[in-house]
Short mmCIF file of C-alpha atoms in Angstrom, two decimals:
data_model
loop_
_atom_site.label_atom_id
_atom_site.label_comp_id
_atom_site.label_asym_id
_atom_site.label_seq_id
_atom_site.Cartn_x
_atom_site.Cartn_y
_atom_site.Cartn_z
CA MET A 1 -71.88 157.16 -36.18
CA GLY A 2 -69.25 157.62 -33.46
CA PHE A 3 -65.57 156.71 -33.33
CA THR A 4 -64.39 153.27 -34.41
CA LEU A 5 -61.26 151.28 -33.67
CA SER A 6 -59.13 149.51 -36.25
CA LEU A 7 -55.62 148.17 -36.43
CA SER A 8 -52.84 148.20 -38.96
CA THR A 9 -51.63 144.76 -39.99
CA ASN A 10 -48.02 146.07 -39.84
CA PRO A 11 -47.00 143.88 -36.88
CA PHE A 12 -48.40 140.74 -38.49
CA VAL A 13 -46.22 141.05 -41.60
CA ASN A 14 -44.03 137.93 -42.03
CA ARG A 15 -45.43 136.50 -38.80
CA PHE A 16 -48.53 135.42 -40.72
CA ALA A 17 -48.95 135.05 -44.46
CA GLU A 18 -52.04 132.95 -45.24
CA PRO A 19 -55.25 135.01 -45.46
CA GLU A 20 -57.30 132.40 -43.60
CA GLU A 21 -54.95 132.33 -40.60
CA LEU A 22 -54.52 136.12 -40.54
CA ALA A 23 -58.28 136.72 -40.54
CA ALA A 24 -58.89 134.09 -37.87
CA VAL A 25 -56.22 135.55 -35.59
CA LEU A 26 -57.42 139.13 -36.04
CA ALA A 27 -61.10 138.40 -35.48
CA GLY A 28 -60.90 135.48 -33.08
CA GLU A 29 -57.78 136.02 -30.99
CA VAL A 30 -57.23 139.79 -31.19
CA GLY A 31 -60.93 140.70 -31.27
CA ILE A 32 -60.89 143.43 -33.92
CA GLY A 33 -63.40 143.99 -36.71
CA ASN A 34 -61.79 146.75 -38.82
CA ILE A 35 -58.32 146.54 -40.34
CA GLN A 36 -55.92 148.67 -42.33
CA LEU A 37 -54.40 146.01 -44.55
CA THR A 38 -50.77 146.58 -45.49
CA HIS A 39 -49.51 145.71 -48.94
CA GLU A 40 -47.17 142.89 -47.93
CA PHE A 41 -50.11 140.48 -47.65
CA ILE A 42 -51.13 141.12 -51.27
CA ASP A 43 -48.38 142.82 -53.25
CA PRO A 44 -49.48 144.39 -56.56
CA ALA A 45 -46.06 143.46 -57.98
CA TRP A 46 -46.82 139.75 -57.67
CA PRO A 47 -47.84 137.82 -60.81
CA ALA A 48 -51.42 138.65 -61.74
CA ALA A 49 -52.70 135.15 -61.08
CA LEU A 50 -51.20 135.15 -57.59
CA VAL A 51 -52.70 138.57 -56.84
CA ARG A 52 -56.15 137.41 -57.95
CA ARG A 53 -55.96 134.15 -56.01
CA THR A 54 -54.73 135.79 -52.80
CA THR A 55 -57.25 138.62 -53.06
CA ASP A 56 -60.06 136.10 -53.45
CA ARG A 57 -58.81 134.18 -50.41
CA MET A 58 -58.54 137.38 -48.37
CA ALA A 59 -62.05 138.48 -49.36
CA ARG A 60 -63.54 135.11 -48.42
CA SER A 61 -61.61 134.94 -45.15
CA CYS A 62 -62.59 138.44 -44.07
CA ALA A 63 -66.24 137.77 -44.91
CA ALA A 64 -66.19 134.54 -42.94
CA GLU A 65 -64.68 136.22 -39.88
CA GLY A 66 -66.70 139.45 -40.05
CA LEU A 67 -63.65 141.60 -40.82
CA ALA A 68 -63.88 144.84 -42.79
CA VAL A 69 -60.85 146.16 -44.69
CA THR A 70 -61.46 149.87 -44.14
CA SER A 71 -58.24 151.00 -45.86
CA MET A 72 -55.07 149.69 -47.49
CA MET A 73 -51.62 151.19 -47.08
CA THR A 74 -47.98 150.57 -47.78
CA GLY A 75 -46.48 148.62 -44.91
CA PRO A 76 -43.12 148.45 -43.15
CA TYR A 77 -41.33 147.41 -46.33
CA GLY A 78 -42.94 150.09 -48.49
CA ARG A 79 -41.47 153.32 -47.07
CA LEU A 80 -39.84 154.32 -50.36
CA ASN A 81 -39.43 157.43 -52.53
CA HIS A 82 -42.40 156.38 -54.72
CA PHE A 83 -43.89 159.56 -56.23
CA GLY A 84 -40.89 161.60 -55.04
CA HIS A 85 -38.29 159.53 -56.89
CA PRO A 86 -36.05 161.65 -59.13
CA ASP A 87 -36.24 159.12 -61.99
CA PRO A 88 -39.43 159.47 -64.08
CA ASP A 89 -39.46 155.77 -64.92
CA ALA A 90 -39.34 154.91 -61.20
CA ARG A 91 -42.27 157.28 -60.59
CA ALA A 92 -44.19 155.68 -63.44
CA HIS A 93 -43.57 152.26 -61.91
CA SER A 94 -44.96 153.53 -58.60
CA VAL A 95 -48.06 154.91 -60.32
CA ALA A 96 -48.71 151.52 -61.92
CA TRP A 97 -48.08 149.79 -58.59
CA PHE A 98 -50.57 151.98 -56.74
CA LYS A 99 -53.15 151.48 -59.45
CA GLY A 100 -52.72 147.79 -58.74
CA LEU A 101 -53.20 148.45 -55.03
CA ALA A 102 -56.43 150.30 -55.87
CA ASP A 103 -57.58 147.26 -57.84
CA ILE A 104 -56.93 145.00 -54.86
CA ALA A 105 -58.76 147.40 -52.56
CA ALA A 106 -61.74 147.55 -54.89
CA ASP A 107 -61.95 143.75 -54.99
CA LEU A 108 -61.90 143.69 -51.17
CA GLY A 109 -64.64 146.31 -50.87
CA CYS A 110 -62.14 148.76 -49.38
CA PRO A 111 -62.83 152.48 -50.03
CA ALA A 112 -59.36 154.02 -49.62
CA ILE A 113 -55.63 153.49 -50.14
CA GLY A 114 -52.67 155.58 -49.04
CA THR A 115 -48.98 156.09 -48.39
CA GLN A 116 -46.63 159.02 -47.82
CA PHE A 117 -47.27 161.92 -50.22
CA ALA A 118 -43.71 161.57 -51.51
CA ILE A 119 -40.30 160.95 -49.96
CA LEU A 120 -37.48 163.12 -51.26
CA THR A 121 -33.77 162.46 -51.38
CA PHE A 122 -31.43 164.78 -49.47
CA ARG A 123 -30.45 166.42 -52.76
CA ASP A 124 -34.00 167.06 -53.90
CA HIS A 125 -35.15 168.29 -50.51
CA ASP A 126 -32.23 170.69 -50.09
CA ASP A 127 -32.45 172.26 -53.57
CA PRO A 128 -35.53 174.56 -53.78
CA ALA A 129 -35.93 174.18 -57.54
CA ARG A 130 -35.61 170.41 -57.48
CA ARG A 131 -37.92 170.21 -54.47
CA ALA A 132 -40.62 172.19 -56.24
CA ALA A 133 -40.27 170.00 -59.33
CA ARG A 134 -40.54 166.79 -57.30
CA LEU A 135 -43.65 167.99 -55.47
CA ALA A 136 -45.36 168.99 -58.71
CA GLU A 137 -44.49 165.61 -60.22
CA ALA A 138 -45.77 163.82 -57.14
CA LEU A 139 -49.09 165.61 -57.34
CA GLY A 140 -49.37 164.54 -60.97
CA CYS A 141 -48.74 160.94 -59.90
CA TRP A 142 -51.47 161.16 -57.28
CA ARG A 143 -53.84 162.50 -59.94
CA GLU A 144 -53.24 159.44 -62.13
CA VAL A 145 -53.82 157.10 -59.22
CA ALA A 146 -56.93 159.03 -58.16
CA GLU A 147 -58.44 158.78 -61.64
CA HIS A 148 -57.94 155.02 -61.67
CA ALA A 149 -59.15 154.62 -58.09
CA ARG A 150 -62.33 156.56 -58.85
CA ARG A 151 -63.05 154.30 -61.82
CA ARG A 152 -62.68 151.29 -59.55
CA GLY A 153 -65.13 152.70 -57.01
CA LEU A 154 -62.78 153.97 -54.29
CA THR A 155 -64.03 157.13 -52.61
CA TRP A 156 -60.86 158.72 -51.20
CA LEU A 157 -57.09 158.50 -50.84
CA PHE A 158 -54.79 159.46 -47.97
CA TRP A 159 -51.22 160.58 -47.36
CA GLU A 160 -49.35 160.31 -44.07
CA PRO A 161 -47.58 163.33 -42.54
CA MET A 162 -44.17 162.22 -41.30
CA SER A 163 -41.42 163.44 -38.95
CA VAL A 164 -38.63 164.85 -41.13
CA GLY A 165 -38.84 167.54 -43.78
CA ARG A 166 -37.91 165.41 -46.77
CA GLU A 167 -40.72 162.94 -45.95
CA LEU A 168 -43.19 165.87 -45.82
CA GLY A 169 -45.79 166.94 -43.30
CA HIS A 170 -43.24 166.98 -40.46
CA THR A 171 -44.85 170.03 -38.85
CA GLN A 172 -48.47 171.02 -38.52
CA ALA A 173 -47.89 174.13 -40.62
CA SER A 174 -46.25 172.13 -43.43
CA THR A 175 -49.07 169.58 -43.30
CA ARG A 176 -51.67 172.32 -43.69
CA ALA A 177 -49.69 173.97 -46.51
CA LEU A 178 -49.31 170.75 -48.47
CA GLN A 179 -52.97 169.87 -47.95
CA ALA A 180 -53.94 173.32 -49.25
CA ASP A 181 -51.97 172.62 -52.44
CA ILE A 182 -53.67 169.23 -52.74
CA ASP A 183 -57.11 170.75 -52.26
CA ALA A 184 -56.38 173.40 -54.87
CA ALA A 185 -55.48 170.67 -57.38
CA ALA A 186 -59.06 169.29 -57.21
CA LEU A 187 -58.20 165.63 -57.75
CA PRO A 188 -60.94 163.25 -58.99
CA ILE A 189 -61.45 161.94 -55.44
CA PRO A 190 -60.28 163.53 -52.18
CA LEU A 191 -56.67 163.06 -51.05
CA LEU A 192 -56.67 163.68 -47.29
CA PRO A 193 -54.07 163.54 -44.52
CA MET A 194 -53.93 160.56 -42.18
CA VAL A 195 -52.15 161.96 -39.14
CA ASP A 196 -50.14 159.90 -36.70
CA ILE A 197 -50.17 161.28 -33.17
CA ASP A 198 -46.59 160.09 -32.57
CA HIS A 199 -45.15 161.81 -35.65
CA GLY A 200 -43.78 165.35 -35.85
CA ASP A 201 -40.37 166.98 -36.04
CA VAL A 202 -38.65 166.74 -32.64
CA SER A 203 -36.34 169.60 -33.71
CA SER A 204 -39.26 171.98 -34.31
CA PRO A 205 -39.33 175.07 -32.08
CA ASP A 206 -43.15 174.88 -32.04
CA ALA A 207 -44.34 172.60 -29.24
CA VAL A 208 -47.52 171.63 -31.12
CA ASP A 209 -45.43 169.67 -33.62
CA THR A 210 -44.59 167.05 -30.99
CA ASP A 211 -47.87 167.22 -29.08
CA PRO A 212 -49.92 164.10 -29.88
CA TYR A 213 -53.13 165.69 -28.61
CA ALA A 214 -52.57 168.78 -30.76
CA TRP A 215 -52.19 166.62 -33.88
CA ALA A 216 -55.43 164.83 -33.03
CA ARG A 217 -57.29 168.07 -32.24
CA ASN A 218 -56.05 170.21 -35.11
CA PHE A 219 -56.68 167.65 -37.85
CA ALA A 220 -59.80 166.02 -36.44
CA THR A 221 -62.00 167.19 -39.29
CA ARG A 222 -59.46 166.55 -42.04
CA SER A 223 -58.07 163.15 -41.02
CA PRO A 224 -60.71 160.39 -41.27
CA ILE A 225 -58.17 157.88 -39.93
CA ILE A 226 -55.79 158.71 -37.07
CA HIS A 227 -52.87 156.42 -36.28
CA ILE A 228 -52.44 155.89 -32.55
CA LYS A 229 -49.93 154.09 -30.37
CA GLN A 230 -48.71 154.37 -26.83
CA SER A 231 -46.07 157.08 -26.72
CA THR A 232 -43.39 158.30 -24.38
CA MET A 233 -42.03 161.81 -24.04
CA ASN A 234 -39.01 160.90 -26.19
CA LYS A 235 -41.17 159.20 -28.84
CA GLY A 236 -39.37 155.96 -28.17
CA GLY A 237 -41.42 153.50 -30.19
CA HIS A 238 -44.74 152.22 -31.49
CA TRP A 239 -45.69 150.80 -28.10
CA PRO A 240 -48.81 148.70 -27.44
CA PHE A 241 -51.45 149.77 -24.93
CA THR A 242 -50.55 147.17 -22.33
CA ALA A 243 -50.69 147.72 -18.58
CA GLU A 244 -46.90 147.88 -18.49
CA ARG A 245 -46.66 150.53 -21.21
CA ASN A 246 -49.69 152.49 -20.02
CA ARG A 247 -48.11 153.13 -16.61
CA ASP A 248 -45.71 155.73 -18.02
CA GLY A 249 -47.34 156.27 -21.42
CA ARG A 250 -48.56 159.73 -22.35
CA ILE A 251 -51.60 158.56 -24.38
CA GLN A 252 -54.84 157.87 -22.55
CA PRO A 253 -58.25 157.32 -24.19
CA GLU A 254 -60.28 160.03 -22.45
CA PRO A 255 -58.05 163.01 -23.24
CA LEU A 256 -57.33 161.76 -26.76
CA LEU A 257 -61.01 161.33 -27.59
CA ALA A 258 -61.70 164.71 -25.99
CA ALA A 259 -59.04 166.29 -28.20
CA VAL A 260 -60.61 164.82 -31.33
CA ARG A 261 -64.06 166.01 -30.27
CA ASP A 262 -62.70 169.47 -29.42
CA GLY A 263 -61.33 169.62 -32.96
CA GLY A 264 -64.73 168.79 -34.44
CA GLY A 265 -64.18 165.07 -35.05
CA THR A 266 -67.28 162.90 -34.84
CA ASP A 267 -66.66 159.61 -36.64
CA ASN A 268 -62.90 159.24 -36.96
CA GLU A 269 -61.33 155.80 -37.18
CA LEU A 270 -58.60 155.35 -34.57
CA CYS A 271 -56.11 152.89 -36.02
CA LEU A 272 -53.66 151.06 -33.78
CA GLU A 273 -50.29 151.14 -35.54
CA LEU A 274 -48.08 149.19 -33.17
CA ALA A 275 -44.75 147.41 -33.46
CA TRP A 276 -42.85 144.59 -31.82
CA ARG A 277 -39.16 143.87 -32.32
CA GLU A 278 -38.05 140.64 -33.95
CA ARG A 279 -36.47 139.52 -30.71
CA GLU A 280 -37.70 137.14 -28.05
CA PRO A 281 -39.81 137.43 -26.02
CA SER A 282 -41.22 140.40 -27.99
CA ASP A 283 -41.68 138.43 -31.21
CA ARG A 284 -44.10 135.96 -29.67
CA ALA A 285 -45.94 138.61 -27.67
CA VAL A 286 -47.58 140.21 -30.71
CA VAL A 287 -50.99 138.54 -30.57
CA ALA A 288 -51.44 138.69 -26.79
CA GLU A 289 -50.33 142.32 -26.48
CA MET A 290 -52.38 143.38 -29.50
CA ARG A 291 -55.39 141.67 -27.90
CA GLU A 292 -54.72 143.58 -24.66
CA SER A 293 -54.43 146.85 -26.60
CA VAL A 294 -57.72 146.25 -28.41
CA ALA A 295 -59.45 145.33 -25.16
CA PHE A 296 -58.08 148.50 -23.53
CA TRP A 297 -59.51 150.72 -26.26
CA SER A 298 -62.74 148.75 -26.66
CA ALA A 299 -64.01 150.23 -23.43
CA HIS A 300 -64.05 153.61 -25.19
CA VAL A 301 -64.36 152.95 -28.94
CA ALA A 302 -66.29 150.37 -30.97
CA ALA A 303 -63.89 147.62 -32.05
CA ARG A 304 -66.28 145.72 -34.32
CA PRO A 305 -67.94 146.89 -37.53
CA ALA A 306 -71.63 147.68 -37.22
CA ARG A 307 -72.70 144.67 -39.29
CA ALA A 308 -70.97 142.29 -36.88
CA ALA A 309 -72.41 143.83 -33.73
#
């Protein structure tokens, strides 16, 4: 199969809203064929009629433009406690919300949804007993979502390792330990990590935890999707792969792809998760710089789905 390229719709949130325009820009102007659609474009909390109407529009628009929604994820306005919330009613609300996200994904022909495993408060993270309780509760929430997702035809779920302890998966060891607990729980469909090469605890004494190539190599066989962005030594931002950023950027295609292959990866999806500030001229540079980033990676990884080739 080989590696494929996709992009997160994170940077298009609130810059575009209509499915038809979003699909046309992504396929026609940016030149991508696979997308990780973030929830802001179709929010499960919207009224049911609005969700159905917008999902139908998105499905038609993607089909018309040859776009494939390969996954759905919480976006920039969805980094919340969710399954790690200390209030059981809040967790129940999140379970219902993610079931709704699974419904949207199913109607778009998308096989997977994801978010952070759980985000803990300072209090819950710092108290061992409360932390253990929150993690057990979170796993129960994931089980409920997985059961519903399986019924709707989804084939897997994913969680994103982060960069601080209370958001979980901040080190490679903690990511492996949490995934071992997940595997032991034997959920109805797999719940797998989706690593981000720019994440990791900068205070960790282990250098692998801030080594983007080590994240890619060591989780190549466990992480079907890998978030990528241009990175600097101080992890200064979700930079695009433009000529300007690539001059002093630490991420280059050949060594990254070699790292994934060395780790046993064969068909991973490399997902561009980039960001632009809401300041001029950055705000208006999104489409052009995303197009440049896709073109840069297209020389190494397929940027269009097989059916559109």
